[in-house]
Coordinates of C-alpha atoms in Angstrom, one line a residue:
Chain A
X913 CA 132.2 106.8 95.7
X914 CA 128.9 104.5 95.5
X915 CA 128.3 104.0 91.4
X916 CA 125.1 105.6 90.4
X917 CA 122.3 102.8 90.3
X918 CA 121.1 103.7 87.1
X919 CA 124.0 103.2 85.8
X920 CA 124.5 99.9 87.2
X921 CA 121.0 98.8 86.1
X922 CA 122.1 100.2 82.2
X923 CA 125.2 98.2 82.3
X924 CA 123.2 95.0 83.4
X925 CA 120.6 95.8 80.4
X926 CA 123.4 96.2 78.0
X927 CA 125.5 92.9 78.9
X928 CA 122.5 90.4 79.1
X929 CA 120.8 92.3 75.9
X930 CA 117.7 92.4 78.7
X931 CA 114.8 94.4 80.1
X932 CA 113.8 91.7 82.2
X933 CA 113.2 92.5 85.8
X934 CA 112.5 89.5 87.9
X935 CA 110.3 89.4 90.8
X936 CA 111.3 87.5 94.2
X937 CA 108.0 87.2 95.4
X938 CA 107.7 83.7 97.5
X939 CA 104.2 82.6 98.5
X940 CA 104.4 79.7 100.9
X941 CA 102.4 77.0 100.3
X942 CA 100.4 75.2 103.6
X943 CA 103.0 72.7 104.4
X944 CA 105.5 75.3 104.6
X945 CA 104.8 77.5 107.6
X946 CA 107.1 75.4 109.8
X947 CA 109.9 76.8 108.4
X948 CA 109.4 80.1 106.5
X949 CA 113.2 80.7 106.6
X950 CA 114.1 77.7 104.8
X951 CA 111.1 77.9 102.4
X952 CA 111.8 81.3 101.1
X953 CA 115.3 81.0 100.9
X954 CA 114.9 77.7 98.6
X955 CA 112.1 79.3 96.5
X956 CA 114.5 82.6 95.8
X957 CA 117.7 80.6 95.0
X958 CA 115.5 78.5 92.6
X959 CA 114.3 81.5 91.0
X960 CA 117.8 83.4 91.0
X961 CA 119.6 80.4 89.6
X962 CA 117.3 79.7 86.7
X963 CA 116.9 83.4 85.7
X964 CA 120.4 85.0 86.3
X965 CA 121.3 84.6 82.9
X966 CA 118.8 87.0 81.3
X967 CA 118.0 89.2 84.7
X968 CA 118.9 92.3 84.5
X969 CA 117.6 93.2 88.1
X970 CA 115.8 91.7 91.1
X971 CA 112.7 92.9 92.5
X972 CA 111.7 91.6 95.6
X973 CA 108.4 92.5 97.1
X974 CA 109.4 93.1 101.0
X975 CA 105.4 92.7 101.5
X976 CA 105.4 88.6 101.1
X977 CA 108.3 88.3 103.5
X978 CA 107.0 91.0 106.3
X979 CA 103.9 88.8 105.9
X980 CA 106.0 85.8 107.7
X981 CA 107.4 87.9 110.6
X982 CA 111.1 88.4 111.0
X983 CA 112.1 85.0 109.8
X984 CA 110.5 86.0 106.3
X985 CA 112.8 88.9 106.8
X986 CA 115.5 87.4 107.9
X987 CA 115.2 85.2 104.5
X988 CA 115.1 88.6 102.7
X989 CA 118.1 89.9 103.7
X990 CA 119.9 86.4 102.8
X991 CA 117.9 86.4 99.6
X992 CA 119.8 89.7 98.8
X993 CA 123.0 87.8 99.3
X994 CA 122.1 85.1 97.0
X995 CA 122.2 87.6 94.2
X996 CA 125.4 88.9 92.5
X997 CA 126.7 92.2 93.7
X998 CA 126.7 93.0 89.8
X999 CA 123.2 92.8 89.7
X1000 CA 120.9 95.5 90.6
X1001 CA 118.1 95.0 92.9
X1002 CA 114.5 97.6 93.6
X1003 CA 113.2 96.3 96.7
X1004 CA 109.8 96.7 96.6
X1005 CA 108.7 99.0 99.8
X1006 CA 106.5 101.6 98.1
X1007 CA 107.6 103.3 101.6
X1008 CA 106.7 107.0 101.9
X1009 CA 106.9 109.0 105.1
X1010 CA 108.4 112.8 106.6
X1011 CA 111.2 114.4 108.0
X1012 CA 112.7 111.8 110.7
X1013 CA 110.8 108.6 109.7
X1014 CA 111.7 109.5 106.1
X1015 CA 115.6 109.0 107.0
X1016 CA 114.8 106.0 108.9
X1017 CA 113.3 104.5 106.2
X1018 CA 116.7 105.5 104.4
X1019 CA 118.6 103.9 106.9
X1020 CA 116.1 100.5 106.5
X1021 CA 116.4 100.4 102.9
X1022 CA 120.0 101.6 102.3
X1023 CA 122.0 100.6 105.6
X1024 CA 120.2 97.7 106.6
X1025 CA 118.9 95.9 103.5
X1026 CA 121.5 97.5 102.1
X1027 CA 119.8 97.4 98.3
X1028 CA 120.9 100.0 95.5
X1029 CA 116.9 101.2 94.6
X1030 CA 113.6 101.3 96.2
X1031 CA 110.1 102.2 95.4
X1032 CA 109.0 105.1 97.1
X1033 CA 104.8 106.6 97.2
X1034 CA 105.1 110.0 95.5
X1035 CA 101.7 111.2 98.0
X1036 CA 103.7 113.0 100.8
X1037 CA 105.2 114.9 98.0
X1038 CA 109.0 115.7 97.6
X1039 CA 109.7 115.9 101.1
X1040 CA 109.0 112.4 102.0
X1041 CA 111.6 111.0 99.1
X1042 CA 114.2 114.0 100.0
X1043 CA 116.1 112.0 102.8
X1044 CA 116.3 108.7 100.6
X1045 CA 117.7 110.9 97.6
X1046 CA 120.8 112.2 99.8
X1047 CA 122.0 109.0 99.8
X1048 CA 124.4 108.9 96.7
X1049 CA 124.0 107.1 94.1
X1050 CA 120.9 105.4 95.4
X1051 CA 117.7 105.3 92.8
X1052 CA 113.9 105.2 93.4
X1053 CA 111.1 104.4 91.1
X1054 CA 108.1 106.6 92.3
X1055 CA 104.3 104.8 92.0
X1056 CA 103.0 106.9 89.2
X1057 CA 100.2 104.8 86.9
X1058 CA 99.8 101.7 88.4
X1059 CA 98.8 98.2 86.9
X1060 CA 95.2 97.2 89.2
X1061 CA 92.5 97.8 87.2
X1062 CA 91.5 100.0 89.5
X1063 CA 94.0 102.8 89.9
X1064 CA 92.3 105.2 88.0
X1065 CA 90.1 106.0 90.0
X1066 CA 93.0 108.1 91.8
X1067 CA 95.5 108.1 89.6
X1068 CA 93.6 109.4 86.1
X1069 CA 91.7 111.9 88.4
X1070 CA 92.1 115.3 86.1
X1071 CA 94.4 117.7 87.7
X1072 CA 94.7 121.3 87.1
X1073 CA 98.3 121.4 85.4
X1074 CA 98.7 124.6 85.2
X1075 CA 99.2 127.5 82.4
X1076 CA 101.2 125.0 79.8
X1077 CA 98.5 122.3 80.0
X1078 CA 95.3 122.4 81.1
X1079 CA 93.6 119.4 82.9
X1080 CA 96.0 116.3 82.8
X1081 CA 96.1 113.0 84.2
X1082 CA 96.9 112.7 88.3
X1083 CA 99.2 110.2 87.2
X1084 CA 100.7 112.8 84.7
X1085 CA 101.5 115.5 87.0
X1086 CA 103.1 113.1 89.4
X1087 CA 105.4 112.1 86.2
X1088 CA 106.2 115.4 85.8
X1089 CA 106.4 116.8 89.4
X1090 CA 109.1 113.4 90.8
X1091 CA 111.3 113.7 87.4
X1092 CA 112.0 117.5 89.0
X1093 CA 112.9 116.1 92.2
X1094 CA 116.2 115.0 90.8
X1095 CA 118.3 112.4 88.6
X1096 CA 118.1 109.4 90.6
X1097 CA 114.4 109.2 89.8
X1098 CA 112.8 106.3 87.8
X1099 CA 108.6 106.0 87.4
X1100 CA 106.0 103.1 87.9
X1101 CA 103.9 102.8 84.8
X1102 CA 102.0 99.8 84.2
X1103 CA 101.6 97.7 80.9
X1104 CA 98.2 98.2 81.2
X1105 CA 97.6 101.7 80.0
X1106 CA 99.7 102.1 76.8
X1107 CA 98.3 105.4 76.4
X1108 CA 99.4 106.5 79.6
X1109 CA 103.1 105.2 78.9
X1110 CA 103.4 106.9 75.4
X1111 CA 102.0 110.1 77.2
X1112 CA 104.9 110.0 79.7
X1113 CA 107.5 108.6 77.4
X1114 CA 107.0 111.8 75.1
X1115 CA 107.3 114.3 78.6
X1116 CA 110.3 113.0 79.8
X1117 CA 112.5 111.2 77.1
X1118 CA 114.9 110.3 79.5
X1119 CA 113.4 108.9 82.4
X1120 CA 113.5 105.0 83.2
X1121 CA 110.1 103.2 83.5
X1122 CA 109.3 100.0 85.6
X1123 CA 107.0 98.4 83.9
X1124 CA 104.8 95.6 85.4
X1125 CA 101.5 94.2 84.0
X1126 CA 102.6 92.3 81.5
X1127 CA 100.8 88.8 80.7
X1128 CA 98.4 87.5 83.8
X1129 CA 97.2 91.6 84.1
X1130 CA 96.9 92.1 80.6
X1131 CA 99.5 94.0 79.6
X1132 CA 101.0 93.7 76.1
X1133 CA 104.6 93.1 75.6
X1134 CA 105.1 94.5 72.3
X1135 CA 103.2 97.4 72.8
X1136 CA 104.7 98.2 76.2
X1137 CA 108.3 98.0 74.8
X1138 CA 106.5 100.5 71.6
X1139 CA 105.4 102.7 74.1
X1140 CA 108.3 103.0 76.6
X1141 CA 111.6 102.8 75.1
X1142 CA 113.8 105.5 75.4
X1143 CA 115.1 106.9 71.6
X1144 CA 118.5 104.3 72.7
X1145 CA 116.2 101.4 73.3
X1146 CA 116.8 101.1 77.0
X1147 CA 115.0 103.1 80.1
X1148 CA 112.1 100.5 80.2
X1149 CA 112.2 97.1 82.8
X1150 CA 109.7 94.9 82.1
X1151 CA 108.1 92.3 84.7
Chain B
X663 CA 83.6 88.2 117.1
X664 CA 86.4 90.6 116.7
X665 CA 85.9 94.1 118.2
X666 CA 84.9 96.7 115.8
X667 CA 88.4 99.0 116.1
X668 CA 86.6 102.4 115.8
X669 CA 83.7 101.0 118.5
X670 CA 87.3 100.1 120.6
X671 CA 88.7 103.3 120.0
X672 CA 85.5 105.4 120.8
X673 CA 85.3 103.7 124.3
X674 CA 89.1 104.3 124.8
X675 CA 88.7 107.9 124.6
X676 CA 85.6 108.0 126.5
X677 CA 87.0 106.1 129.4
X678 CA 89.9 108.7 129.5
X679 CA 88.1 111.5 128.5
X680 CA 91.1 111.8 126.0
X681 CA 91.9 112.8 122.8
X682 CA 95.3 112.1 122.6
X683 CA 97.2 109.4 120.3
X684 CA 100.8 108.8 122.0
X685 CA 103.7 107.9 119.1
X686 CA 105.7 105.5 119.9
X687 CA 109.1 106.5 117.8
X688 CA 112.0 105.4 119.0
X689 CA 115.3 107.6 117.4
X690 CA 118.3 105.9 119.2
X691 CA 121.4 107.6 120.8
X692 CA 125.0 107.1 119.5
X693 CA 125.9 104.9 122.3
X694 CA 122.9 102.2 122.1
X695 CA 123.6 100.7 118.7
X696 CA 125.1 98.0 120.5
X697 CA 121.9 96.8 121.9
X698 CA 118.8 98.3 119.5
X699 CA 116.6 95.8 120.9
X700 CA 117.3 97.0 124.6
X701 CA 117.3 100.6 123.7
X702 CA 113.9 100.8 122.0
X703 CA 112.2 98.5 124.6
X704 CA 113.4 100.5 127.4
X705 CA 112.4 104.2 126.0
X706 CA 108.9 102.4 124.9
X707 CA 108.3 101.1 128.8
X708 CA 109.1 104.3 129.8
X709 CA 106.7 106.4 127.6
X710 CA 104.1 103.7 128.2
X711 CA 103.9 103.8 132.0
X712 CA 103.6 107.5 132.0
X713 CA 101.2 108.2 129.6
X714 CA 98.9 105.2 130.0
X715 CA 96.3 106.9 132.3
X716 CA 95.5 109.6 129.0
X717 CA 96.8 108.0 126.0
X718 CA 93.4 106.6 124.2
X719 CA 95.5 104.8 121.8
X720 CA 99.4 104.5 120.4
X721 CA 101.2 104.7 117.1
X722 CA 104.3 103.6 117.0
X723 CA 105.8 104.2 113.5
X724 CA 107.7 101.6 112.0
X725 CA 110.2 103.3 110.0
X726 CA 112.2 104.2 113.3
X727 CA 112.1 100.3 114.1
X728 CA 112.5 98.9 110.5
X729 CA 115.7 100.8 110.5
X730 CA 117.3 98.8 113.0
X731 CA 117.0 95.5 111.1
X732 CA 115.5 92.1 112.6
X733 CA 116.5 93.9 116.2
X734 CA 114.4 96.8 116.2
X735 CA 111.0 94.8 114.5
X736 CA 111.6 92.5 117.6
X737 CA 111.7 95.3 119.5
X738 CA 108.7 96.5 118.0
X739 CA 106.7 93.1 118.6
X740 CA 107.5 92.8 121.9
X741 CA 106.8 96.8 122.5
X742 CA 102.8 95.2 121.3
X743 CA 102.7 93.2 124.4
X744 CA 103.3 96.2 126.6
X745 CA 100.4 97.8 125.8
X746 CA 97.2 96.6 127.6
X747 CA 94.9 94.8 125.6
X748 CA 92.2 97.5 126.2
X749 CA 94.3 100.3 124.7
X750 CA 94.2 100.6 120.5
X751 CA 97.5 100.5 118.6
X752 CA 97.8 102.3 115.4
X753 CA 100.7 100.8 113.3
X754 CA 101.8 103.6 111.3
X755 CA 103.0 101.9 108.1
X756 CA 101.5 104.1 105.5
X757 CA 101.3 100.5 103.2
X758 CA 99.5 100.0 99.9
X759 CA 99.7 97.3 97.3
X760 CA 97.4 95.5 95.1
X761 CA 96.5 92.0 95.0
X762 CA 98.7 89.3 96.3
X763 CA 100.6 91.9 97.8
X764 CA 98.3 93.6 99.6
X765 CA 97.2 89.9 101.6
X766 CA 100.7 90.1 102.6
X767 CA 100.3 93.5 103.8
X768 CA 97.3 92.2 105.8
X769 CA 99.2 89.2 106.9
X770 CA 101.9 90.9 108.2
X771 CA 99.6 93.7 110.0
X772 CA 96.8 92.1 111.6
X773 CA 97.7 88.0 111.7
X774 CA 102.1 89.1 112.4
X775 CA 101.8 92.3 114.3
X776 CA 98.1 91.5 115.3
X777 CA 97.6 95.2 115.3
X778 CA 93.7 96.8 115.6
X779 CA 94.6 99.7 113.0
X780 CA 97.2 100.5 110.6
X781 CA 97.6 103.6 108.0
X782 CA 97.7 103.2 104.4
X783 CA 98.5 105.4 101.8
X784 CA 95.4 105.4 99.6
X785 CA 97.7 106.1 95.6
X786 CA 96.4 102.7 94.5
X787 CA 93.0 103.4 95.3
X788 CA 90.5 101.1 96.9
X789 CA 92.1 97.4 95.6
X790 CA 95.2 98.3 97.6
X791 CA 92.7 98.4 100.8
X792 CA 90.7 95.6 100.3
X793 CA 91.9 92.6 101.4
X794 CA 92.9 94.7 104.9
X795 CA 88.9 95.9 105.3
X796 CA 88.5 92.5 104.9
X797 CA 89.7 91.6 108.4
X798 CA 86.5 91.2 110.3
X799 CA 87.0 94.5 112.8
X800 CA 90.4 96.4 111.7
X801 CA 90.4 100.1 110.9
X802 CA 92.3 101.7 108.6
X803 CA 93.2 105.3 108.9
X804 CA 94.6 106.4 105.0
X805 CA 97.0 109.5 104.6
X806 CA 94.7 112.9 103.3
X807 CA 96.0 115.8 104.4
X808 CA 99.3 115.3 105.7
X809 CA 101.2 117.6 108.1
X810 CA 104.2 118.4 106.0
X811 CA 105.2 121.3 104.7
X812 CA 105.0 120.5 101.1
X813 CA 101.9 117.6 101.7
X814 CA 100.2 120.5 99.4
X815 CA 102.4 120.3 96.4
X816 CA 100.4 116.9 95.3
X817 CA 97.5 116.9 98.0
X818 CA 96.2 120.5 97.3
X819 CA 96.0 120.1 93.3
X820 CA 92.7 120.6 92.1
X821 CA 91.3 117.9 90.2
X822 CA 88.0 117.2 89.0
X823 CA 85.2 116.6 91.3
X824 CA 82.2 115.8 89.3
X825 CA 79.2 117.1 88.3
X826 CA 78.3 118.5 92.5
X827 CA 81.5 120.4 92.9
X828 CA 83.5 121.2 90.1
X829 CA 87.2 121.4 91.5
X830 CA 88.2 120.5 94.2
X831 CA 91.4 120.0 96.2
X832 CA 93.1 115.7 95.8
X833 CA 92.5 115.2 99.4
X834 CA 89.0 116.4 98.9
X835 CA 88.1 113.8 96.5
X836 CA 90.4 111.2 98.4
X837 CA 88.5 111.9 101.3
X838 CA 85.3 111.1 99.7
X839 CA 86.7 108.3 97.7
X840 CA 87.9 106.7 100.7
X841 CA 84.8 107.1 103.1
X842 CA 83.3 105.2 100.4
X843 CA 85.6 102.1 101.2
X844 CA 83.8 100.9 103.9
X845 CA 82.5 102.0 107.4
X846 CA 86.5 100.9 109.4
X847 CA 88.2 103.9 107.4
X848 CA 89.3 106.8 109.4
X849 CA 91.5 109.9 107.9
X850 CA 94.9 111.4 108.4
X851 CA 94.2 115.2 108.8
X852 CA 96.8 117.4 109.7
X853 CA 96.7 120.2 112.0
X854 CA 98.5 122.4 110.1
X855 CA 95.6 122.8 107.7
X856 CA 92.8 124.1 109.4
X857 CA 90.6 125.0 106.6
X858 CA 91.0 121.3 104.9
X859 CA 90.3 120.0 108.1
X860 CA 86.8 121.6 108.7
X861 CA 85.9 121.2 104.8
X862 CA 86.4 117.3 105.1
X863 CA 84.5 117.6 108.5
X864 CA 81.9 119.0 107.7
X865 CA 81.6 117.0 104.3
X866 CA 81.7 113.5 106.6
X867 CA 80.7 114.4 109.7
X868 CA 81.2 110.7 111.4
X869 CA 84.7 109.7 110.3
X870 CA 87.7 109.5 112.4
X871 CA 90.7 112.2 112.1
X872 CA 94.1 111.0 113.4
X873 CA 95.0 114.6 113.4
X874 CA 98.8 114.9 113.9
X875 CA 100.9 118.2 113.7
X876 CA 100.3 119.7 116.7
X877 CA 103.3 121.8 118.5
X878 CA 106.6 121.3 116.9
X879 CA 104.8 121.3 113.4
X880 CA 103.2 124.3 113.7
X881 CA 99.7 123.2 114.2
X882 CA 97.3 124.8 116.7
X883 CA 95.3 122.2 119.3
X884 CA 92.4 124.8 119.7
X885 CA 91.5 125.3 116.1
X886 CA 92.2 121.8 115.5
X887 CA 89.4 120.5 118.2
X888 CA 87.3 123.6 117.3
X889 CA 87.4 122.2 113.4
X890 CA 87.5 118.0 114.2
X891 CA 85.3 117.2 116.5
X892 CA 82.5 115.5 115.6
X893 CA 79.1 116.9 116.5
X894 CA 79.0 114.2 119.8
X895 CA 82.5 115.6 120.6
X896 CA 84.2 112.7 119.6
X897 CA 85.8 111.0 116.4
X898 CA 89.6 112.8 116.4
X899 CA 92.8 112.0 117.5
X900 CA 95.7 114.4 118.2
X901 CA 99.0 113.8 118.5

């Protein structure tokens, strides 16, 4: 039986004493084009090589690689060979889709690229993460409050949240509505609304948060870990 | 110049007197894994050469050719250059990122795929579509209303409209919000909601409705022309 990828992604956190999530995110420079393949794949091991001590997962972005055509993919499916099979990886899809296309995208992320976690769009509702959640063990961080400083415009939209709560936070009934849609479920809340991360933290004490934001965006690291620990100081990857 | 993608679209369906959007959505048999590539060209061909003389544009979704690896994207690219240049292609993606990201996303869509139109899901709000609206002529149509059974779980919570409506349902105000992107944004609509359909219709009477769910779904073709037409008897898709 496949081990559960939370799991695996606790045990990493607790053996390099980490919350580090790395990103594999390779922008080629203008003399590169000629050889995407090569490019990428040098950037990645680079990156992997320096960081592996204090990693506890991978995050590639699938978006810079599609962006080079199917040599930028076939670098991402070597990158994910470059990393230890100990070592968790999200890939980055924010994929979300229905019925069929929904299992395909299953059989994309989980048969193909073959990765233990993906992040998944929570706007089709639970439908569109229900074929990726049969596969066992296999986890997915839904997009809930985002980092851009403009994602509240959707995402802090106030939502009728029915009899217990009044109006909440878009972003707030999505936390609540994907944490019922089973175990394997992680969230997306950026650095960059605390508030918004203490909020969910207190709803659902047991959920793990992917955190990005941090630095460049704004985001502060000592507040975010505050904010989003779980009560046994883990549940919270920072990048 | 690039051709404005609606202005393409428009003369598409008035040259066929058509309203119909043709997926292109390959599921493969037991017995072709062997050749993916093969498979998926052949079935496209096929569906090609019989519904070119009413098909105003086609969608192929890329789930069902991301989930055969480097093979099926091929597949996928090479299925591009079967369709004549006149004839609109739709890349069903449903992408959104911010930033950095999101100029991959465009990368890969319009520069990689060289696609007219692609669908994006519109959680990030309006950084996520930016740099793709900013490809001189390429439309966008970004997920509403979708077909599924469950779409309404998320989609039909009412959230805060503002000072002119009070509540209203989240593909209400994502409707507006996304008209306001620019004028290359069209809307996903299903047919299986008739009455969100002719409330976003009549609230923006010019913007194009890729309106699927029709048949199988449950979805009825007279109600949905009756409620998506545009006033010149244009401006929807069916499939």
């Amino acid at each position: 039986m496949e081990e559960r990828f939370f799991a695996k992604l606790e045990n990493a956190c607790e053996e390099k004493q980490s919350l580090l999530c790395v990103g594999l995110d390779p922008q080629l420079e203008a003399g590169e084009s000629s050889d995407p393949y090569g490019a990428i794949l040098g950037k990645n091991r680079r990156v992997i090589e320096q960081t592996l001590p204090f990693a506890c997962c991978y995050k590639p972005n699938i978006a810079f690689y599609e962006a080079c055509g199917l040599e930028g993919l076939r670098a991402l499916k070597d990158t994910l060979e470059l990393i230890p099979e100990e070592t968790p990886v999200i890939l980055d899809a924010k994929r979300g889709d229905i019925g069929h296309t929904a299992s395909a995208y299953a059989e994309a992320l989980f048969s193909w690229y073959k990765v233990g976690c993906a992040t998944v769009s929570p706007y089709l509702g639970r439908e569109s993460v229900a074929p990726l959640l049969a596969r066992p063990g296999k986890g997915l961080f839904v997009l809930c409050r985002t980092s851009n400083p403009q994602a509240g415009d959707l995402q802090a939209m106030l939502v009728s949240g029915g009899e217990r709560t009044g109006l909440v936070p878009l972003y707030f009934a999505i936390a609540r509505e994907a944490a019922s849609w089973g175990e394997n479920i992680g969230l997306v809340m950026g650095a960059t609304d605390i508030q918004a991360l203490e909020t969910v933290r207190a709803e659902l004490p047991e959920i793990w948060i992917l955190c990005p934001g941090i630095g460049a965006q704004g985001g502060s690291l000592e507040q975010a870990v505050r904010a989003g620990l779980r009560s046994d100081g883990k549940g919270l990857l920072l990048l």
